[in-house]
């Protein structure tokens, strides 16, 4: 049996975002997103209400620079946002439902707590 090779892709974190509907600024739904140099999107979806965590998979269209991803094994809904917009504190994103409908949500960047220490740093 072959040993699994480590994934040495250099992932760039895009951030951790609350998924907000309408005028809301908080949410129980959280996206944690990262992108590889090849434009692959990976991350986690966390529903804090019921403590469910699922994987996020997707990609960046190289010509339009639009990032699109899905949650878990589901093919819909598809979430979409401009890659450059995912560097901002808040950005609109589209949710393409399987029924042909598209809704808009807002992704609000969650800031890392100031008292969080990074691995390998001195206090």
PDB file of C-alpha atoms in Angstrom:
ATOM      1  CA  UNK A   1       0.000   0.000   0.000  1.00  0.00           C
ATOM      2  CA  UNK A   2       1.458   3.370  -1.043  1.00  0.00           C
ATOM      3  CA  UNK A   3       1.907   5.999   1.619  1.00  0.00           C
ATOM      4  CA  UNK A   4      -0.183   9.132   1.102  1.00  0.00           C
ATOM      5  CA  UNK A   5       1.916  12.080   0.011  1.00  0.00           C
ATOM      6  CA  UNK A   6       1.493  15.323   1.968  1.00  0.00           C
ATOM      7  CA  UNK A   7      -0.312  18.163   0.258  1.00  0.00           C
ATOM      8  CA  UNK A   8       2.440  20.760  -0.101  1.00  0.00           C
ATOM      9  CA  UNK A   9       0.317  23.258  -2.033  1.00  0.00           C
ATOM     10  CA  UNK A  10       0.954  26.822  -0.895  1.00  0.00           C
ATOM     11  CA  UNK A  11      -2.565  27.833   0.133  1.00  0.00           C
ATOM     12  CA  UNK A  12      -3.301  31.532   0.552  1.00  0.00           C
ATOM     13  CA  UNK A  13      -5.954  32.205   3.191  1.00  0.00           C
ATOM     14  CA  UNK A  14      -8.715  34.453   1.881  1.00  0.00           C
ATOM     15  CA  UNK A  15     -10.331  34.830   5.288  1.00  0.00           C
ATOM     16  CA  UNK A  16     -13.095  33.780   7.614  1.00  0.00           C
ATOM     17  CA  UNK A  17     -16.487  35.285   6.802  1.00  0.00           C
ATOM     18  CA  UNK A  18     -19.929  35.464   8.395  1.00  0.00           C
ATOM     19  CA  UNK A  19     -22.564  34.700   5.742  1.00  0.00           C
ATOM     20  CA  UNK A  20     -25.181  37.450   6.186  1.00  0.00           C
ATOM     21  CA  UNK A  21     -28.615  37.882   4.605  1.00  0.00           C
ATOM     22  CA  UNK A  22     -30.141  41.298   4.006  1.00  0.00           C
ATOM     23  CA  UNK A  23     -29.068  43.960   6.500  1.00  0.00           C
ATOM     24  CA  UNK A  24     -27.736  41.454   9.068  1.00  0.00           C
ATOM     25  CA  UNK A  25     -24.155  41.886  10.249  1.00  0.00           C
ATOM     26  CA  UNK A  26     -23.869  38.623  12.191  1.00  0.00           C
ATOM     27  CA  UNK A  27     -24.615  35.041  11.317  1.00  0.00           C
ATOM     28  CA  UNK A  28     -24.415  31.459  12.561  1.00  0.00           C
ATOM     29  CA  UNK A  29     -23.018  30.478   9.141  1.00  0.00           C
ATOM     30  CA  UNK A  30     -19.262  30.847   8.652  1.00  0.00           C
ATOM     31  CA  UNK A  31     -17.059  30.334   5.567  1.00  0.00           C
ATOM     32  CA  UNK A  32     -13.305  29.819   5.927  1.00  0.00           C
ATOM     33  CA  UNK A  33     -11.733  30.113   2.467  1.00  0.00           C
ATOM     34  CA  UNK A  34      -8.278  29.614   0.938  1.00  0.00           C
ATOM     35  CA  UNK A  35      -6.984  29.556  -2.648  1.00  0.00           C
ATOM     36  CA  UNK A  36      -4.090  27.671  -4.255  1.00  0.00           C
ATOM     37  CA  UNK A  37      -1.770  29.132  -6.913  1.00  0.00           C
ATOM     38  CA  UNK A  38      -3.724  27.072  -9.485  1.00  0.00           C
ATOM     39  CA  UNK A  39      -7.001  28.745  -8.498  1.00  0.00           C
ATOM     40  CA  UNK A  40      -8.440  25.874  -6.456  1.00  0.00           C
ATOM     41  CA  UNK A  41     -10.736  27.007  -3.632  1.00  0.00           C
ATOM     42  CA  UNK A  42     -10.872  24.963  -0.423  1.00  0.00           C
ATOM     43  CA  UNK A  43     -12.137  25.623   3.055  1.00  0.00           C
ATOM     44  CA  UNK A  44     -14.765  24.885   5.641  1.00  0.00           C
ATOM     45  CA  UNK A  45     -18.363  25.801   6.228  1.00  0.00           C
ATOM     46  CA  UNK A  46     -19.368  25.925   9.898  1.00  0.00           C
ATOM     47  CA  UNK A  47     -22.949  26.229  11.079  1.00  0.00           C
ATOM     48  CA  UNK A  48     -22.487  27.394  14.672  1.00  0.00           C
ATOM     49  CA  UNK A  49     -26.146  26.823  15.554  1.00  0.00           C
ATOM     50  CA  UNK A  50     -25.893  23.033  15.238  1.00  0.00           C
ATOM     51  CA  UNK A  51     -22.064  22.784  15.172  1.00  0.00           C
ATOM     52  CA  UNK A  52     -21.982  21.171  11.708  1.00  0.00           C
ATOM     53  CA  UNK A  53     -18.765  21.486   9.708  1.00  0.00           C
ATOM     54  CA  UNK A  54     -18.512  20.607   6.011  1.00  0.00           C
ATOM     55  CA  UNK A  55     -15.811  21.058   3.399  1.00  0.00           C
ATOM     56  CA  UNK A  56     -15.920  23.739   0.731  1.00  0.00           C
ATOM     57  CA  UNK A  57     -14.633  23.030  -2.776  1.00  0.00           C
ATOM     58  CA  UNK A  58     -14.465  25.274  -5.800  1.00  0.00           C
ATOM     59  CA  UNK A  59     -12.261  27.198  -8.172  1.00  0.00           C
ATOM     60  CA  UNK A  60     -11.408  30.580  -9.615  1.00  0.00           C
ATOM     61  CA  UNK A  61     -12.210  31.285 -13.269  1.00  0.00           C
ATOM     62  CA  UNK A  62      -8.867  32.596 -14.527  1.00  0.00           C
ATOM     63  CA  UNK A  63     -10.414  34.853 -17.189  1.00  0.00           C
ATOM     64  CA  UNK A  64     -13.045  36.541 -14.993  1.00  0.00           C
ATOM     65  CA  UNK A  65     -11.328  36.174 -11.582  1.00  0.00           C
ATOM     66  CA  UNK A  66     -14.660  34.984 -10.139  1.00  0.00           C
ATOM     67  CA  UNK A  67     -14.461  32.438  -7.315  1.00  0.00           C
ATOM     68  CA  UNK A  68     -17.231  29.829  -7.130  1.00  0.00           C
ATOM     69  CA  UNK A  69     -17.686  27.111  -4.501  1.00  0.00           C
ATOM     70  CA  UNK A  70     -20.116  24.594  -3.063  1.00  0.00           C
ATOM     71  CA  UNK A  71     -20.555  23.024   0.367  1.00  0.00           C
ATOM     72  CA  UNK A  72     -20.027  19.317   1.008  1.00  0.00           C
ATOM     73  CA  UNK A  73     -21.196  16.928  -1.686  1.00  0.00           C
ATOM     74  CA  UNK A  74     -24.001  19.253  -2.817  1.00  0.00           C
ATOM     75  CA  UNK A  75     -23.900  20.641  -6.356  1.00  0.00           C
ATOM     76  CA  UNK A  76     -26.185  23.537  -5.369  1.00  0.00           C
ATOM     77  CA  UNK A  77     -26.278  26.163  -4.205  1.00  0.00           C
ATOM     78  CA  UNK A  78     -23.183  27.614  -5.851  1.00  0.00           C
ATOM     79  CA  UNK A  79     -21.663  30.610  -4.067  1.00  0.00           C
ATOM     80  CA  UNK A  80     -19.840  33.179  -6.200  1.00  0.00           C
ATOM     81  CA  UNK A  81     -17.770  36.288  -5.503  1.00  0.00           C
ATOM     82  CA  UNK A  82     -15.002  38.256  -7.161  1.00  0.00           C
ATOM     83  CA  UNK A  83     -11.606  37.047  -5.961  1.00  0.00           C
ATOM     84  CA  UNK A  84     -10.374  40.585  -5.270  1.00  0.00           C
ATOM     85  CA  UNK A  85     -13.572  41.297  -3.303  1.00  0.00           C
ATOM     86  CA  UNK A  86     -12.692  38.452  -0.920  1.00  0.00           C
ATOM     87  CA  UNK A  87      -9.791  40.606   0.328  1.00  0.00           C
ATOM     88  CA  UNK A  88     -12.203  43.268   1.630  1.00  0.00           C
ATOM     89  CA  UNK A  89     -13.900  43.508   5.037  1.00  0.00           C
ATOM     90  CA  UNK A  90     -17.342  42.978   3.500  1.00  0.00           C
ATOM     91  CA  UNK A  91     -18.409  41.990   0.024  1.00  0.00           C
ATOM     92  CA  UNK A  92     -21.569  40.975  -1.780  1.00  0.00           C
ATOM     93  CA  UNK A  93     -21.720  37.415  -3.042  1.00  0.00           C
ATOM     94  CA  UNK A  94     -24.214  35.584  -5.219  1.00  0.00           C
ATOM     95  CA  UNK A  95     -25.973  32.351  -4.322  1.00  0.00           C
ATOM     96  CA  UNK A  96     -27.107  30.394  -7.385  1.00  0.00           C
ATOM     97  CA  UNK A  97     -29.851  27.998  -6.295  1.00  0.00           C
ATOM     98  CA  UNK A  98     -30.682  24.849  -8.227  1.00  0.00           C
ATOM     99  CA  UNK A  99     -34.053  26.253  -9.271  1.00  0.00           C
ATOM    100  CA  UNK A 100     -32.539  28.965 -11.489  1.00  0.00           C
ATOM    101  CA  UNK A 101     -32.944  31.658  -8.831  1.00  0.00           C
ATOM    102  CA  UNK A 102     -30.020  33.820  -7.697  1.00  0.00           C
ATOM    103  CA  UNK A 103     -29.909  35.619  -4.342  1.00  0.00           C
ATOM    104  CA  UNK A 104     -27.401  38.076  -2.950  1.00  0.00           C
ATOM    105  CA  UNK A 105     -25.736  37.703   0.436  1.00  0.00           C
ATOM    106  CA  UNK A 106     -22.975  39.629   2.167  1.00  0.00           C
ATOM    107  CA  UNK A 107     -19.751  38.061   3.368  1.00  0.00           C
ATOM    108  CA  UNK A 108     -18.464  39.947   6.427  1.00  0.00           C
ATOM    109  CA  UNK A 109     -14.840  39.300   7.363  1.00  0.00           C
ATOM    110  CA  UNK A 110     -14.364  38.115  10.941  1.00  0.00           C
ATOM    111  CA  UNK A 111     -11.328  39.640  12.593  1.00  0.00           C
ATOM    112  CA  UNK A 112      -8.866  37.469  14.466  1.00  0.00           C
ATOM    113  CA  UNK A 113      -9.071  38.190  18.206  1.00  0.00           C
ATOM    114  CA  UNK A 114      -6.195  40.415  19.318  1.00  0.00           C
ATOM    115  CA  UNK A 115      -5.275  38.083  22.166  1.00  0.00           C
ATOM    116  CA  UNK A 116      -4.777  35.133  19.821  1.00  0.00           C
ATOM    117  CA  UNK A 117      -1.117  34.188  19.607  1.00  0.00           C
ATOM    118  CA  UNK A 118       0.312  32.651  16.493  1.00  0.00           C
ATOM    119  CA  UNK A 119       2.251  29.423  16.646  1.00  0.00           C
ATOM    120  CA  UNK A 120       5.963  30.075  16.988  1.00  0.00           C
ATOM    121  CA  UNK A 121       5.702  33.632  18.289  1.00  0.00           C
ATOM    122  CA  UNK A 122       7.000  34.848  21.603  1.00  0.00           C
ATOM    123  CA  UNK A 123       4.555  36.354  24.145  1.00  0.00           C
TER     124      UNK A 123
END
